[in-house]
């Protein structure tokens, strides 16, 4: 379970995240949508404990992230939008390093590591330095590292970017399996089809505030949107202007 209470982040006089209240229960995949600069990454980074909130509370599985950071972080796996890995470690060394950060090592971790590397088609690259990995391979290694310590909660920023169709499908199936076993996922995405297809509930964030939240059916009902697509709803709620006159851009 993830619970955010009045979560706020200010940079000087600018408010990037403005008093967000949200509860994502166990077993739910919640999608976070919003235009560029809306505050998605800032929110996810605060939940992951990378960025300190100006005010408000983050709870992971009932543990307050500020008061019990170790306990809360042990329950969580974070997949950032940019896959940072240490270039001079091999894939296997990187996974062992992350597992050790969570105080886990030994045969069980070796087995889990082999299982994850195999699942993501990285087994043949296990002992290669990650500097030779492609963007997608790095992304898959980061995803594996977020799963290595068996978290209860996954916080993930734009997971599908850079993944080939097979890996994207695998991730989708993994996330489904994870939530069906009681795991909790908070995922940001710009891909509305991914959100519509995968998420149990969706929150639309704009200007640091959640401006709409619910299942697709609830959102359509709430905004009297008939059978509107998520794209139509999204553009309506975030003030998109999809019917611009663009001819002049190419006028000579
Ligand atoms: P995108 O879809 O483009 O990734 P986002 O919804 O993830 O956007 P954030 O990265 O959370 O948006 O940024 C929210 C706002 O906070 C933006 O206006 C951004 O410029 C601002 N911001 C983020 N980090 C800082 C910082 N370190 N200092 C000042 N402003 C910041």
CSV table of C-alpha atoms and ligand atoms in Angstrom, one decimal:
chain,number,residue,atom,x,y,z
A,1,UNK,CA,0.0,0.0,0.0
A,2,UNK,CA,1.2,3.5,-0.8
A,3,UNK,CA,-0.4,6.5,1.0
A,4,UNK,CA,0.5,10.1,0.3
A,5,UNK,CA,-0.9,12.8,2.6
A,6,UNK,CA,-0.7,16.5,1.6
A,7,UNK,CA,2.6,15.8,-0.3
A,8,UNK,CA,4.2,19.0,-1.4
A,9,UNK,CA,7.4,20.0,-3.1
A,10,UNK,CA,8.4,23.7,-3.5
A,11,UNK,CA,11.5,25.0,-5.3
A,12,UNK,CA,11.7,28.6,-4.0
A,13,UNK,CA,8.4,30.2,-4.8
A,14,UNK,CA,7.5,27.6,-7.4
A,15,UNK,CA,5.3,24.7,-6.2
A,16,UNK,CA,6.1,21.6,-8.3
A,17,UNK,CA,3.8,19.2,-6.3
A,18,UNK,CA,0.9,20.8,-4.5
A,19,UNK,CA,-0.6,18.9,-1.6
A,20,UNK,CA,-1.2,15.5,-3.2
A,21,UNK,CA,-3.4,13.0,-1.3
A,22,UNK,CA,-3.5,9.5,-2.7
A,23,UNK,CA,-3.9,6.0,-1.5
A,24,UNK,CA,-3.0,3.0,-3.7
A,25,UNK,CA,-4.1,-0.2,-2.0
A,26,UNK,CA,-2.4,-3.6,-2.1
A,27,UNK,CA,-3.2,-5.4,-5.4
A,28,UNK,CA,-3.7,-2.2,-7.5
A,29,UNK,CA,-1.7,-0.9,-10.4
A,30,UNK,CA,-2.3,2.9,-10.4
A,31,UNK,CA,-1.3,5.0,-13.4
A,32,UNK,CA,0.0,8.6,-13.1
A,33,UNK,CA,-0.6,10.7,-16.2
A,34,UNK,CA,0.1,14.3,-16.9
A,35,UNK,CA,1.6,16.8,-19.3
A,36,UNK,CA,5.4,17.6,-19.3
A,37,UNK,CA,6.3,19.4,-16.1
A,38,UNK,CA,3.1,18.4,-14.3
A,39,UNK,CA,5.0,17.0,-11.3
A,40,UNK,CA,5.0,13.2,-11.9
A,41,UNK,CA,8.7,12.5,-11.6
A,42,UNK,CA,9.0,14.8,-8.6
A,43,UNK,CA,6.2,12.9,-6.8
A,44,UNK,CA,7.7,9.5,-7.7
A,45,UNK,CA,11.2,10.6,-6.5
A,46,UNK,CA,9.7,11.8,-3.2
A,47,UNK,CA,8.0,8.4,-2.7
A,48,UNK,CA,11.3,6.6,-3.5
A,49,UNK,CA,13.0,8.7,-0.9
A,50,UNK,CA,15.4,10.3,-3.3
A,51,UNK,CA,13.9,13.8,-2.9
A,52,UNK,CA,12.9,15.3,0.4
A,53,UNK,CA,9.3,16.7,0.4
A,54,UNK,CA,8.8,20.3,1.6
A,55,UNK,CA,5.9,18.9,3.6
A,56,UNK,CA,3.5,16.0,3.7
A,57,UNK,CA,3.8,12.3,4.5
A,58,UNK,CA,4.7,9.3,2.4
A,59,UNK,CA,3.8,5.9,3.8
A,60,UNK,CA,4.8,2.6,2.3
A,61,UNK,CA,3.0,-0.5,3.6
A,62,UNK,CA,2.0,1.6,6.6
A,63,UNK,CA,5.6,2.7,7.4
A,64,UNK,CA,6.3,6.5,7.4
A,65,UNK,CA,9.2,7.0,5.0
A,66,UNK,CA,10.7,9.9,7.1
A,67,UNK,CA,10.4,8.1,10.4
A,68,UNK,CA,11.2,4.6,9.4
A,69,UNK,CA,13.2,5.0,6.1
A,70,UNK,CA,14.9,1.6,6.2
A,71,UNK,CA,11.7,-0.3,6.7
A,72,UNK,CA,9.8,1.7,4.2
A,73,UNK,CA,12.5,1.4,1.5
A,74,UNK,CA,13.0,-2.3,2.0
A,75,UNK,CA,9.3,-2.7,1.0
A,76,UNK,CA,9.9,-0.8,-2.2
A,77,UNK,CA,11.5,-1.2,-5.6
A,78,UNK,CA,12.1,2.0,-7.6
A,79,UNK,CA,12.5,2.0,-11.4
A,80,UNK,CA,13.6,5.5,-12.5
A,81,UNK,CA,13.0,6.9,-16.0
A,82,UNK,CA,16.7,7.1,-16.8
A,83,UNK,CA,18.5,3.8,-16.3
A,84,UNK,CA,21.6,4.6,-14.3
A,85,UNK,CA,24.0,1.7,-13.8
A,86,UNK,CA,27.7,1.6,-12.8
A,87,UNK,CA,29.6,1.2,-16.1
A,88,UNK,CA,32.5,-0.7,-14.6
A,89,UNK,CA,30.3,-3.4,-13.0
A,90,UNK,CA,29.1,-6.4,-14.8
A,91,UNK,CA,25.3,-7.1,-14.9
A,92,UNK,CA,25.7,-9.8,-12.2
A,93,UNK,CA,27.9,-7.6,-10.0
A,94,UNK,CA,25.4,-4.7,-10.3
A,95,UNK,CA,22.5,-7.0,-9.1
A,96,UNK,CA,24.6,-8.4,-6.2
A,97,UNK,CA,25.5,-4.8,-5.3
A,98,UNK,CA,21.9,-3.7,-5.1
A,99,UNK,CA,20.8,-6.9,-3.2
A,100,UNK,CA,23.6,-6.2,-0.7
A,101,UNK,CA,22.2,-2.7,-0.2
A,102,UNK,CA,19.1,-4.4,1.1
A,103,UNK,CA,21.2,-6.7,3.2
A,104,UNK,CA,20.6,-9.7,1.0
A,105,UNK,CA,23.3,-12.1,-0.3
A,106,UNK,CA,24.0,-15.8,-0.8
A,107,UNK,CA,22.5,-18.7,-2.8
A,108,UNK,CA,18.9,-17.4,-2.7
A,109,UNK,CA,20.0,-14.1,-4.3
A,110,UNK,CA,22.2,-15.9,-6.8
A,111,UNK,CA,19.2,-18.0,-7.9
A,112,UNK,CA,16.9,-15.0,-8.1
A,113,UNK,CA,19.5,-13.1,-10.0
A,114,UNK,CA,19.8,-15.9,-12.6
A,115,UNK,CA,16.1,-16.2,-12.8
A,116,UNK,CA,15.6,-12.4,-13.5
A,117,UNK,CA,18.6,-12.3,-16.0
A,118,UNK,CA,17.1,-15.2,-17.9
A,119,UNK,CA,13.6,-13.7,-17.9
A,120,UNK,CA,14.9,-10.5,-19.4
A,121,UNK,CA,17.2,-12.2,-22.0
A,122,UNK,CA,20.3,-10.8,-20.2
A,123,UNK,CA,21.8,-14.2,-19.1
A,124,UNK,CA,24.4,-14.3,-21.9
A,125,UNK,CA,25.5,-10.7,-20.9
A,126,UNK,CA,25.7,-11.5,-17.2
A,127,UNK,CA,29.5,-11.2,-16.9
A,128,UNK,CA,29.9,-8.3,-19.4
A,129,UNK,CA,30.5,-4.8,-18.1
A,130,UNK,CA,27.3,-2.7,-18.3
A,131,UNK,CA,29.1,-0.1,-20.4
A,132,UNK,CA,28.6,-2.4,-23.3
A,133,UNK,CA,24.8,-2.7,-22.7
A,134,UNK,CA,22.3,-1.0,-25.0
A,135,UNK,CA,19.8,1.4,-23.6
A,136,UNK,CA,17.1,-1.3,-23.4
A,137,UNK,CA,19.4,-3.8,-21.8
A,138,UNK,CA,20.3,-1.2,-19.1
A,139,UNK,CA,16.6,-0.6,-18.6
A,140,UNK,CA,16.0,-4.3,-18.1
A,141,UNK,CA,18.9,-4.6,-15.7
A,142,UNK,CA,17.4,-1.7,-13.6
A,143,UNK,CA,14.0,-3.4,-13.6
A,144,UNK,CA,15.7,-6.6,-12.4
A,145,UNK,CA,17.5,-4.7,-9.7
A,146,UNK,CA,14.2,-3.2,-8.5
A,147,UNK,CA,12.8,-6.7,-8.1
A,148,UNK,CA,15.8,-8.5,-6.7
A,149,UNK,CA,14.9,-8.0,-3.0
A,150,UNK,CA,11.2,-9.1,-3.4
A,151,UNK,CA,9.5,-5.7,-2.8
A,152,UNK,CA,5.8,-5.3,-1.9
A,153,UNK,CA,5.6,-2.0,-3.7
A,154,UNK,CA,7.0,-0.9,-7.1
A,155,UNK,CA,7.3,2.8,-8.0
A,156,UNK,CA,8.1,3.1,-11.7
A,157,UNK,CA,8.7,6.1,-14.0
A,158,UNK,CA,7.9,5.6,-17.7
A,159,UNK,CA,8.7,1.8,-17.7
A,160,UNK,CA,8.1,1.0,-21.3
A,161,UNK,CA,10.4,3.6,-22.9
A,162,UNK,CA,13.3,1.9,-24.7
A,163,UNK,CA,11.9,-1.6,-24.3
A,164,UNK,CA,11.4,-3.8,-27.4
A,165,UNK,CA,7.9,-5.3,-27.9
A,166,UNK,CA,8.8,-8.6,-26.3
A,167,UNK,CA,10.3,-7.0,-23.2
A,168,UNK,CA,7.3,-4.6,-22.9
A,169,UNK,CA,5.0,-7.5,-23.0
A,170,UNK,CA,7.0,-9.3,-20.4
A,171,UNK,CA,7.0,-6.3,-18.1
A,172,UNK,CA,3.2,-6.0,-18.5
A,173,UNK,CA,2.7,-9.7,-17.6
A,174,UNK,CA,5.1,-9.4,-14.7
A,175,UNK,CA,3.3,-6.3,-13.3
A,176,UNK,CA,0.0,-8.2,-13.6
A,177,UNK,CA,1.4,-11.2,-11.8
A,178,UNK,CA,2.8,-8.9,-9.1
A,179,UNK,CA,-0.5,-7.1,-8.4
A,180,UNK,CA,-2.5,-10.4,-8.5
A,181,UNK,CA,-0.3,-11.6,-5.6
A,182,UNK,CA,-1.1,-8.5,-3.6
A,183,UNK,CA,1.7,-6.2,-4.8
A,184,UNK,CA,1.2,-2.4,-5.3
A,185,UNK,CA,2.4,-0.5,-8.3
A,186,UNK,CA,2.4,3.3,-8.9
A,187,UNK,CA,3.5,3.9,-12.5
A,188,UNK,CA,3.8,7.1,-14.5
A,189,UNK,CA,3.4,7.0,-18.3
A,190,UNK,CA,2.8,9.2,-21.3
A,191,UNK,CA,1.6,6.2,-23.3
A,192,UNK,CA,-2.2,6.5,-22.9
A,193,UNK,CA,-2.8,3.1,-24.4
A,194,UNK,CA,-0.5,1.5,-21.8
A,195,UNK,CA,-2.4,3.3,-19.1
A,196,UNK,CA,-5.8,2.3,-20.4
A,197,UNK,CA,-4.7,-1.3,-20.9
A,198,UNK,CA,-2.8,-1.9,-17.7
A,199,UNK,CA,-4.0,0.4,-14.9
A,200,UNK,CA,-6.8,-0.4,-12.4
A,201,UNK,CA,-7.1,3.3,-11.7
A,202,UNK,CA,-5.7,6.4,-13.2
A,203,UNK,CA,-4.8,9.8,-11.8
A,204,UNK,CA,-4.3,12.8,-14.0
A,205,UNK,CA,-1.9,15.4,-12.5
A,206,UNK,CA,-1.5,19.0,-13.7
A,207,UNK,CA,0.3,21.9,-12.1
A,208,UNK,CA,1.3,19.6,-9.2
A,209,UNK,CA,-2.3,18.7,-8.4
A,210,UNK,CA,-4.4,15.6,-9.1
A,211,UNK,CA,-7.2,17.0,-11.3
A,212,UNK,CA,-9.0,13.6,-11.9
A,213,UNK,CA,-8.8,10.2,-10.3
A,214,UNK,CA,-10.6,6.9,-10.8
A,215,UNK,CA,-11.2,3.9,-13.0
A,216,UNK,CA,-11.7,4.6,-16.7
A,217,UNK,CA,-15.5,4.1,-16.2
A,218,UNK,CA,-15.5,6.5,-13.2
A,219,UNK,CA,-13.5,9.2,-15.1
A,220,UNK,CA,-15.9,9.0,-18.1
A,221,UNK,CA,-18.9,9.2,-15.8
A,222,UNK,CA,-17.4,12.0,-13.6
A,223,UNK,CA,-16.7,14.1,-16.7
A,224,UNK,CA,-19.8,13.1,-18.6
A,225,UNK,CA,-17.6,11.9,-21.3
A,226,UNK,CA,-19.7,9.1,-22.8
A,227,UNK,CA,-17.4,6.6,-24.4
A,228,UNK,CA,-14.5,9.1,-24.9
A,229,UNK,CA,-11.0,7.7,-25.2
A,230,UNK,CA,-8.5,8.3,-22.5
A,231,UNK,CA,-6.7,10.6,-25.0
A,232,UNK,CA,-9.8,12.8,-25.4
A,233,UNK,CA,-10.3,12.9,-21.6
A,234,UNK,CA,-6.7,13.7,-21.0
A,235,UNK,CA,-6.6,16.5,-23.5
A,236,UNK,CA,-9.9,17.9,-22.2
A,237,UNK,CA,-8.7,17.9,-18.6
A,238,UNK,CA,-5.2,19.2,-19.3
A,239,UNK,CA,-6.2,21.9,-21.8
A,240,UNK,CA,-4.7,20.2,-24.8
A,241,UNK,CA,-5.3,21.8,-28.2
A,242,UNK,CA,-5.1,18.9,-30.7
A,243,UNK,CA,-6.7,20.8,-33.6
A,244,UNK,CA,-4.1,23.5,-34.3
A,245,UNK,CA,-3.6,24.9,-37.8
A,246,UNK,CA,-0.1,23.7,-38.5
A,247,UNK,CA,0.3,24.5,-42.2
A,248,UNK,CA,2.3,27.6,-41.5
A,249,UNK,CA,5.1,25.6,-39.9
A,250,UNK,CA,6.0,24.3,-43.3
A,251,UNK,CA,5.3,27.4,-45.4
A,252,UNK,CA,8.3,28.8,-47.2
B,1,LIG,P1,7.8,15.1,-17.8
B,1,LIG,O1,6.5,14.5,-18.3
B,1,LIG,O2,8.3,16.2,-18.7
B,1,LIG,O3,8.8,14.2,-17.3
B,1,LIG,P2,7.0,15.6,-15.0
B,1,LIG,O4,5.5,15.6,-14.8
B,1,LIG,O5,7.7,14.4,-14.6
B,1,LIG,O6,7.3,16.0,-16.5
B,1,LIG,P3,8.6,17.0,-13.1
B,1,LIG,O7,10.0,16.5,-13.6
B,1,LIG,O8,8.1,16.4,-11.8
B,1,LIG,O9,7.5,16.9,-14.2
B,1,LIG,O10,8.7,18.6,-12.9
B,1,LIG,C1,7.7,19.3,-12.3
B,1,LIG,C2,8.1,20.8,-12.3
B,1,LIG,O11,9.1,21.0,-11.3
B,1,LIG,C3,8.6,21.3,-13.6
B,1,LIG,O12,8.1,22.6,-13.8
B,1,LIG,C4,10.1,21.4,-13.4
B,1,LIG,O13,10.7,22.4,-14.1
B,1,LIG,C5,10.2,21.7,-11.9
B,1,LIG,N1,11.4,21.2,-11.3
B,1,LIG,C6,11.8,19.9,-11.2
B,1,LIG,N2,13.0,19.8,-10.6
B,1,LIG,C7,13.4,21.0,-10.3
B,1,LIG,C8,14.5,21.6,-9.6
B,1,LIG,N3,15.5,20.8,-9.2
B,1,LIG,N4,14.6,23.0,-9.4
B,1,LIG,C9,13.5,23.7,-9.9
B,1,LIG,N5,12.4,23.3,-10.5
B,1,LIG,C10,12.4,21.9,-10.7
